[in-house]
């Protein structure tokens, strides 16, 4: 961004200031071309660790490494002029101690240029969030369903129904008190998400948490119909790019087999064209 650029990038403090205002729009992005499109329309481009499942074919997010997040983080930062890139801390990169979390969050920020990180966990991560925020690392928290804990949660279930509600509220309050600038509420019942959103002074970003959050996030490949292995109830398909790609690739394969592609206009003549002509 040049000093004279009229485009001002969104920063963590801007997101925090959006509490209760026009809903915050967030999508994941993992590559520069998609980040450019997300940047044109969204406030936040989240480099989610969902990249492991969506782009790398992993069975869960547990196999995602810091190096993968740095590589995809750099690509997304290159594609963002206005929207704020936020990078997920992968499983195993922050849970051990606040010092471990700081070391790896600092690498994510220094090596990608992103101004913030996201990490999963509520009360048990509060000390770490406070440690990071006191040392210049803005943190987006993530409570409710935390996919990195799928093995202890027992699946990708709704979190916060009935007696579980108090725990989710305590988690959300703890990350706010620790200094998180916003919090993702994943797969939390709508009424509970609304109550938390009303109670907290920081914005809540919902995914499967109803319309009364301060913002929404989806996995971009889910909403574009590109990643079709899972279809969670909370995903609305805004496009069918997977089907369009299948049709396009099938047409290409058929034309190659029939020697209909390449056509003469896609090739090069044996003699050089006259000066000024293309080809
Ligand atoms: O990894 C991810 O994409 C996420 C969002 C779905 C919130 O954490």
mmCIF file of C-alpha atoms and ligand atoms in Angstrom:
data_model
loop_
_atom_site.group_PDB
_atom_site.id
_atom_site.type_symbol
_atom_site.label_atom_id
_atom_site.label_comp_id
_atom_site.label_asym_id
_atom_site.label_seq_id
_atom_site.Cartn_x
_atom_site.Cartn_y
_atom_site.Cartn_z
ATOM 1 C CA UNK A 1 0.000 0.000 0.000
ATOM 2 C CA UNK A 2 1.542 3.341 -1.009
ATOM 3 C CA UNK A 3 1.326 6.385 1.258
ATOM 4 C CA UNK A 4 -0.942 8.095 -1.286
ATOM 5 C CA UNK A 5 -3.316 5.110 -1.652
ATOM 6 C CA UNK A 6 -6.943 6.062 -0.940
ATOM 7 C CA UNK A 7 -7.614 2.517 0.297
ATOM 8 C CA UNK A 8 -7.196 2.160 4.039
ATOM 9 C CA UNK A 9 -6.647 -1.348 5.335
ATOM 10 C CA UNK A 10 -8.934 -2.679 8.053
ATOM 11 C CA UNK A 11 -7.115 -3.268 11.353
ATOM 12 C CA UNK A 12 -8.086 -5.148 14.535
ATOM 13 C CA UNK A 13 -9.158 -1.919 16.290
ATOM 14 C CA UNK A 14 -11.513 -1.140 13.373
ATOM 15 C CA UNK A 15 -13.122 -4.566 13.709
ATOM 16 C CA UNK A 16 -13.533 -4.078 17.473
ATOM 17 C CA UNK A 17 -15.149 -0.691 16.848
ATOM 18 C CA UNK A 18 -17.741 -2.349 14.587
ATOM 19 C CA UNK A 19 -19.505 -3.892 17.617
ATOM 20 C CA UNK A 20 -23.251 -3.627 17.174
ATOM 21 C CA UNK A 21 -22.937 -1.860 13.797
ATOM 22 C CA UNK A 22 -23.215 -3.046 10.214
ATOM 23 C CA UNK A 23 -22.436 -6.787 10.296
ATOM 24 C CA UNK A 24 -18.789 -7.719 9.766
ATOM 25 C CA UNK A 25 -18.272 -9.800 6.620
ATOM 26 C CA UNK A 26 -15.627 -12.498 6.746
ATOM 27 C CA UNK A 27 -14.702 -15.373 4.441
ATOM 28 C CA UNK A 28 -11.755 -17.714 4.412
ATOM 29 C CA UNK A 29 -9.128 -17.364 1.688
ATOM 30 C CA UNK A 30 -6.046 -19.463 1.046
ATOM 31 C CA UNK A 31 -4.688 -18.170 -2.281
ATOM 32 C CA UNK A 32 -3.938 -14.788 -3.840
ATOM 33 C CA UNK A 33 -6.641 -14.865 -6.568
ATOM 34 C CA UNK A 34 -9.390 -15.765 -4.098
ATOM 35 C CA UNK A 35 -8.053 -13.258 -1.557
ATOM 36 C CA UNK A 36 -8.380 -10.523 -4.228
ATOM 37 C CA UNK A 37 -12.066 -11.333 -4.693
ATOM 38 C CA UNK A 38 -12.672 -11.601 -0.939
ATOM 39 C CA UNK A 39 -10.816 -8.304 -0.464
ATOM 40 C CA UNK A 40 -13.215 -6.523 -2.812
ATOM 41 C CA UNK A 41 -16.267 -7.465 -0.747
ATOM 42 C CA UNK A 42 -15.316 -8.468 2.791
ATOM 43 C CA UNK A 43 -13.865 -6.918 5.935
ATOM 44 C CA UNK A 44 -11.758 -9.933 6.940
ATOM 45 C CA UNK A 45 -9.959 -12.620 4.902
ATOM 46 C CA UNK A 46 -9.410 -15.503 7.307
ATOM 47 C CA UNK A 47 -6.584 -17.875 6.442
ATOM 48 C CA UNK A 48 -8.321 -20.695 8.284
ATOM 49 C CA UNK A 49 -6.637 -23.966 9.133
ATOM 50 C CA UNK A 50 -9.586 -25.412 7.186
ATOM 51 C CA UNK A 51 -7.032 -25.026 4.352
ATOM 52 C CA UNK A 52 -5.772 -28.472 5.341
ATOM 53 C CA UNK A 53 -9.090 -30.131 4.531
ATOM 54 C CA UNK A 54 -10.175 -27.853 1.697
ATOM 55 C CA UNK A 55 -6.967 -27.563 -0.339
ATOM 56 C CA UNK A 56 -4.738 -30.371 0.925
ATOM 57 C CA UNK A 57 -7.246 -33.222 1.308
ATOM 58 C CA UNK A 58 -6.479 -33.820 4.997
ATOM 59 C CA UNK A 59 -9.165 -35.636 7.028
ATOM 60 C CA UNK A 60 -9.202 -32.926 9.741
ATOM 61 C CA UNK A 61 -7.346 -29.713 10.635
ATOM 62 C CA UNK A 62 -4.979 -31.552 12.976
ATOM 63 C CA UNK A 63 -2.277 -32.162 10.350
ATOM 64 C CA UNK A 64 -1.932 -28.502 9.401
ATOM 65 C CA UNK A 65 1.535 -27.058 10.112
ATOM 66 C CA UNK A 66 2.867 -23.594 10.836
ATOM 67 C CA UNK A 67 4.743 -23.712 7.516
ATOM 68 C CA UNK A 68 1.470 -24.333 5.623
ATOM 69 C CA UNK A 69 -0.155 -21.377 7.401
ATOM 70 C CA UNK A 70 2.820 -19.144 6.579
ATOM 71 C CA UNK A 71 2.757 -20.133 2.896
ATOM 72 C CA UNK A 72 -0.994 -19.579 2.510
ATOM 73 C CA UNK A 73 -0.869 -16.519 4.784
ATOM 74 C CA UNK A 74 1.688 -14.852 2.507
ATOM 75 C CA UNK A 75 -0.430 -15.605 -0.556
ATOM 76 C CA UNK A 76 -3.528 -14.072 1.057
ATOM 77 C CA UNK A 77 -1.726 -10.997 2.378
ATOM 78 C CA UNK A 78 -0.530 -10.360 -1.207
ATOM 79 C CA UNK A 79 -4.148 -10.369 -2.352
ATOM 80 C CA UNK A 80 -5.506 -7.989 0.309
ATOM 81 C CA UNK A 81 -5.411 -4.216 -0.038
ATOM 82 C CA UNK A 82 -8.301 -3.360 2.253
ATOM 83 C CA UNK A 83 -9.654 -6.423 4.039
ATOM 84 C CA UNK A 84 -7.777 -7.582 7.130
ATOM 85 C CA UNK A 85 -5.986 -10.911 6.829
ATOM 86 C CA UNK A 86 -6.179 -13.031 10.001
ATOM 87 C CA UNK A 87 -4.152 -16.238 10.237
ATOM 88 C CA UNK A 88 -5.174 -19.317 12.186
ATOM 89 C CA UNK A 89 -2.662 -20.783 14.601
ATOM 90 C CA UNK A 90 -2.536 -24.482 13.765
ATOM 91 C CA UNK A 91 -2.970 -27.356 16.219
ATOM 92 C CA UNK A 92 0.115 -27.824 18.391
ATOM 93 C CA UNK A 93 1.558 -24.373 17.737
ATOM 94 C CA UNK A 94 0.155 -22.517 20.785
ATOM 95 C CA UNK A 95 -1.417 -24.797 23.405
ATOM 96 C CA UNK A 96 1.752 -25.752 25.284
ATOM 97 C CA UNK A 97 2.520 -22.375 26.867
ATOM 98 C CA UNK A 98 2.066 -18.638 26.341
ATOM 99 C CA UNK A 99 5.739 -18.449 25.319
ATOM 100 C CA UNK A 100 5.265 -21.104 22.622
ATOM 101 C CA UNK A 101 2.151 -19.273 21.379
ATOM 102 C CA UNK A 102 4.033 -15.957 21.266
ATOM 103 C CA UNK A 103 6.971 -17.438 19.373
ATOM 104 C CA UNK A 104 4.729 -18.945 16.700
ATOM 105 C CA UNK A 105 2.271 -16.032 16.493
ATOM 106 C CA UNK A 106 5.238 -13.693 16.006
ATOM 107 C CA UNK A 107 6.496 -15.911 13.168
ATOM 108 C CA UNK A 108 3.052 -15.902 11.535
ATOM 109 C CA UNK A 109 2.861 -12.120 11.704
ATOM 110 C CA UNK A 110 6.491 -11.379 10.798
ATOM 111 C CA UNK A 111 6.700 -13.853 7.914
ATOM 112 C CA UNK A 112 3.305 -13.073 6.357
ATOM 113 C CA UNK A 113 2.628 -9.437 7.204
ATOM 114 C CA UNK A 114 -0.811 -10.263 8.657
ATOM 115 C CA UNK A 115 -1.846 -7.992 11.536
ATOM 116 C CA UNK A 116 -3.660 -10.624 13.651
ATOM 117 C CA UNK A 117 -3.953 -14.317 14.478
ATOM 118 C CA UNK A 118 -6.840 -16.555 15.497
ATOM 119 C CA UNK A 119 -6.668 -19.380 17.991
ATOM 120 C CA UNK A 120 -9.195 -21.861 19.354
ATOM 121 C CA UNK A 121 -10.201 -22.139 22.993
ATOM 122 C CA UNK A 122 -11.958 -20.272 25.790
ATOM 123 C CA UNK A 123 -11.121 -20.187 29.498
ATOM 124 C CA UNK A 124 -8.118 -22.484 29.169
ATOM 125 C CA UNK A 125 -6.553 -20.174 26.543
ATOM 126 C CA UNK A 126 -7.263 -16.904 28.396
ATOM 127 C CA UNK A 127 -3.784 -16.674 29.930
ATOM 128 C CA UNK A 128 -2.227 -17.170 26.491
ATOM 129 C CA UNK A 129 -4.482 -14.572 24.857
ATOM 130 C CA UNK A 130 -3.553 -12.043 27.579
ATOM 131 C CA UNK A 131 0.155 -12.845 27.063
ATOM 132 C CA UNK A 132 -0.114 -12.337 23.299
ATOM 133 C CA UNK A 133 -2.199 -9.170 23.354
ATOM 134 C CA UNK A 134 0.132 -7.576 25.939
ATOM 135 C CA UNK A 135 2.998 -8.181 23.500
ATOM 136 C CA UNK A 136 1.555 -6.762 20.291
ATOM 137 C CA UNK A 137 -0.297 -9.777 18.906
ATOM 138 C CA UNK A 138 -3.989 -9.014 18.250
ATOM 139 C CA UNK A 139 -6.025 -12.161 18.806
ATOM 140 C CA UNK A 140 -9.327 -13.283 17.346
ATOM 141 C CA UNK A 141 -10.620 -16.020 19.665
ATOM 142 C CA UNK A 142 -12.750 -19.018 18.649
ATOM 143 C CA UNK A 143 -15.179 -20.778 21.031
ATOM 144 C CA UNK A 144 -18.134 -23.169 20.793
ATOM 145 C CA UNK A 145 -17.202 -25.933 18.343
ATOM 146 C CA UNK A 146 -13.416 -25.821 18.105
ATOM 147 C CA UNK A 147 -12.516 -28.239 15.284
ATOM 148 C CA UNK A 148 -8.953 -28.801 16.527
ATOM 149 C CA UNK A 149 -10.554 -30.441 19.604
ATOM 150 C CA UNK A 150 -12.720 -32.782 17.503
ATOM 151 C CA UNK A 151 -11.300 -35.842 19.211
ATOM 152 C CA UNK A 152 -12.108 -34.644 22.722
ATOM 153 C CA UNK A 153 -15.452 -33.121 21.716
ATOM 154 C CA UNK A 154 -16.474 -36.397 20.050
ATOM 155 C CA UNK A 155 -17.311 -34.965 16.619
ATOM 156 C CA UNK A 156 -18.344 -31.743 14.909
ATOM 157 C CA UNK A 157 -21.356 -31.236 17.178
ATOM 158 C CA UNK A 158 -23.413 -28.245 18.250
ATOM 159 C CA UNK A 159 -21.814 -26.887 21.441
ATOM 160 C CA UNK A 160 -23.808 -24.980 24.064
ATOM 161 C CA UNK A 161 -27.209 -26.599 24.286
ATOM 162 C CA UNK A 162 -28.892 -26.878 27.689
ATOM 163 C CA UNK A 163 -26.360 -27.365 30.514
ATOM 164 C CA UNK A 164 -23.423 -26.628 28.154
ATOM 165 C CA UNK A 165 -24.578 -23.023 27.652
ATOM 166 C CA UNK A 166 -22.933 -21.684 30.823
ATOM 167 C CA UNK A 167 -19.558 -23.037 29.698
ATOM 168 C CA UNK A 168 -19.732 -21.286 26.331
ATOM 169 C CA UNK A 169 -20.714 -18.011 28.022
ATOM 170 C CA UNK A 170 -17.796 -18.358 30.443
ATOM 171 C CA UNK A 171 -15.440 -19.058 27.516
ATOM 172 C CA UNK A 172 -16.628 -15.986 25.603
ATOM 173 C CA UNK A 173 -16.317 -13.778 28.694
ATOM 174 C CA UNK A 174 -12.840 -15.137 29.419
ATOM 175 C CA UNK A 175 -11.447 -14.406 25.939
ATOM 176 C CA UNK A 176 -12.926 -10.919 26.015
ATOM 177 C CA UNK A 177 -11.391 -10.221 29.451
ATOM 178 C CA UNK A 178 -8.067 -11.554 28.159
ATOM 179 C CA UNK A 179 -8.025 -8.936 25.388
ATOM 180 C CA UNK A 180 -9.287 -10.686 22.233
ATOM 181 C CA UNK A 181 -10.518 -8.106 19.711
ATOM 182 C CA UNK A 182 -13.292 -10.399 18.452
ATOM 183 C CA UNK A 183 -14.500 -13.954 18.893
ATOM 184 C CA UNK A 184 -15.745 -16.588 16.467
ATOM 185 C CA UNK A 185 -18.780 -18.529 17.737
ATOM 186 C CA UNK A 186 -18.947 -21.817 15.844
ATOM 187 C CA UNK A 187 -21.988 -24.114 15.847
ATOM 188 C CA UNK A 188 -23.499 -22.456 18.907
ATOM 189 C CA UNK A 189 -27.319 -22.423 19.300
ATOM 190 C CA UNK A 190 -28.879 -19.214 17.975
ATOM 191 C CA UNK A 191 -30.380 -17.984 21.247
ATOM 192 C CA UNK A 192 -27.136 -18.505 23.120
ATOM 193 C CA UNK A 193 -25.111 -16.769 20.390
ATOM 194 C CA UNK A 194 -27.526 -13.812 20.536
ATOM 195 C CA UNK A 195 -27.167 -13.627 24.320
ATOM 196 C CA UNK A 196 -23.360 -13.723 24.137
ATOM 197 C CA UNK A 197 -23.376 -11.107 21.364
ATOM 198 C CA UNK A 198 -25.493 -8.831 23.527
ATOM 199 C CA UNK A 199 -23.357 -9.373 26.587
ATOM 200 C CA UNK A 200 -19.872 -8.914 25.112
ATOM 201 C CA UNK A 201 -18.296 -5.586 24.202
ATOM 202 C CA UNK A 202 -16.238 -7.230 21.423
ATOM 203 C CA UNK A 203 -17.795 -8.378 18.134
ATOM 204 C CA UNK A 204 -18.919 -11.965 17.735
ATOM 205 C CA UNK A 205 -18.409 -13.565 14.311
ATOM 206 C CA UNK A 206 -20.793 -16.448 13.807
ATOM 207 C CA UNK A 207 -20.526 -19.626 11.782
ATOM 208 C CA UNK A 208 -23.601 -21.736 12.343
ATOM 209 C CA UNK A 209 -24.558 -19.412 15.201
ATOM 210 C CA UNK A 210 -27.550 -17.514 13.804
ATOM 211 C CA UNK A 211 -28.114 -14.048 12.452
ATOM 212 C CA UNK A 212 -27.760 -12.100 15.695
ATOM 213 C CA UNK A 213 -23.947 -12.233 15.812
ATOM 214 C CA UNK A 214 -22.006 -9.068 14.957
ATOM 215 C CA UNK A 215 -20.653 -10.693 11.804
ATOM 216 C CA UNK A 216 -20.553 -13.912 9.818
ATOM 217 C CA UNK A 217 -17.839 -16.164 8.444
ATOM 218 C CA UNK A 218 -17.968 -19.117 6.045
ATOM 219 C CA UNK A 219 -15.380 -21.289 4.379
ATOM 220 C CA UNK A 220 -15.184 -19.776 0.888
ATOM 221 C CA UNK A 221 -14.947 -23.118 -0.935
ATOM 222 C CA UNK A 222 -18.115 -24.286 0.890
ATOM 223 C CA UNK A 223 -20.204 -21.290 -0.112
ATOM 224 C CA UNK A 224 -18.907 -21.417 -3.694
ATOM 225 C CA UNK A 225 -19.793 -25.108 -4.015
ATOM 226 C CA UNK A 226 -16.154 -26.061 -4.633
ATOM 227 C CA UNK A 227 -15.623 -28.180 -1.521
ATOM 228 C CA UNK A 228 -18.422 -30.697 -1.408
ATOM 229 C CA UNK A 229 -17.128 -33.463 0.843
ATOM 230 C CA UNK A 230 -19.031 -32.088 3.839
ATOM 231 C CA UNK A 231 -22.144 -29.986 3.631
ATOM 232 C CA UNK A 232 -22.809 -28.583 7.088
ATOM 233 C CA UNK A 233 -26.353 -27.281 7.632
ATOM 234 C CA UNK A 234 -25.043 -23.776 8.260
ATOM 235 C CA UNK A 235 -23.517 -23.445 4.778
ATOM 236 C CA UNK A 236 -25.549 -21.645 2.160
ATOM 237 C CA UNK A 237 -24.327 -22.267 -1.381
ATOM 238 C CA UNK A 238 -23.972 -18.958 -3.212
ATOM 239 C CA UNK A 239 -22.419 -20.615 -6.252
ATOM 240 C CA UNK A 240 -21.921 -24.002 -7.913
ATOM 241 C CA UNK A 241 -18.319 -23.584 -9.005
ATOM 242 C CA UNK A 242 -17.537 -27.262 -8.472
ATOM 243 C CA UNK A 243 -20.202 -28.233 -11.007
ATOM 244 C CA UNK A 244 -19.046 -25.497 -13.422
ATOM 245 C CA UNK A 245 -15.439 -26.731 -13.137
ATOM 246 C CA UNK A 246 -16.530 -30.341 -13.688
ATOM 247 C CA UNK A 247 -18.427 -29.351 -16.844
ATOM 248 C CA UNK A 248 -15.515 -27.269 -18.148
ATOM 249 C CA UNK A 249 -12.949 -30.021 -17.532
ATOM 250 C CA UNK A 250 -15.226 -32.652 -19.099
ATOM 251 C CA UNK A 251 -15.603 -30.456 -22.220
ATOM 252 C CA UNK A 252 -11.814 -29.984 -22.419
ATOM 253 C CA UNK A 253 -11.175 -33.737 -22.066
ATOM 254 C CA UNK A 254 -13.739 -34.538 -24.784
ATOM 255 C CA UNK A 255 -12.255 -31.945 -27.170
ATOM 256 C CA UNK A 256 -8.681 -33.170 -26.622
ATOM 257 C CA UNK A 257 -9.754 -36.780 -27.312
ATOM 258 C CA UNK A 258 -11.632 -35.671 -30.443
ATOM 259 C CA UNK A 259 -8.677 -33.499 -31.613
ATOM 260 C CA UNK A 260 -11.042 -30.501 -31.524
ATOM 261 C CA UNK A 261 -8.681 -28.654 -29.204
ATOM 262 C CA UNK A 262 -6.404 -26.868 -29.872
ATOM 263 C CA UNK A 263 -8.083 -25.151 -32.844
ATOM 264 C CA UNK A 264 -5.986 -23.241 -35.411
ATOM 265 C CA UNK A 265 -6.461 -19.972 -33.496
ATOM 266 C CA UNK A 266 -4.676 -21.443 -30.461
ATOM 267 C CA UNK A 267 -1.547 -22.366 -32.441
ATOM 268 C CA UNK A 268 1.447 -20.686 -34.089
ATOM 269 C CA UNK A 269 2.194 -20.475 -37.794
ATOM 270 C CA UNK A 270 5.448 -21.916 -39.161
ATOM 271 C CA UNK A 271 6.372 -18.614 -40.778
ATOM 272 C CA UNK A 272 6.790 -15.430 -38.732
ATOM 273 C CA UNK A 273 3.797 -13.050 -38.968
ATOM 274 C CA UNK A 274 4.245 -9.640 -40.590
ATOM 275 C CA UNK A 275 5.568 -6.967 -38.170
ATOM 276 C CA UNK A 276 2.752 -5.592 -35.956
ATOM 277 C CA UNK A 277 0.526 -8.669 -36.406
ATOM 278 C CA UNK A 278 -0.090 -10.994 -33.404
ATOM 279 C CA UNK A 279 0.945 -14.593 -33.336
HETATM 280 O O1 LIG B 1 -10.453 -22.768 9.814
HETATM 281 C C1 LIG B 1 -11.427 -22.063 9.510
HETATM 282 O O2 LIG B 1 -11.741 -21.881 8.345
HETATM 283 C C2 LIG B 1 -12.184 -21.452 10.602
HETATM 284 C C3 LIG B 1 -13.475 -20.790 10.268
HETATM 285 C C4 LIG B 1 -14.435 -21.718 9.693
HETATM 286 C C5 LIG B 1 -14.026 -20.025 11.416
HETATM 287 O O3 LIG B 1 -11.758 -21.491 11.706
#
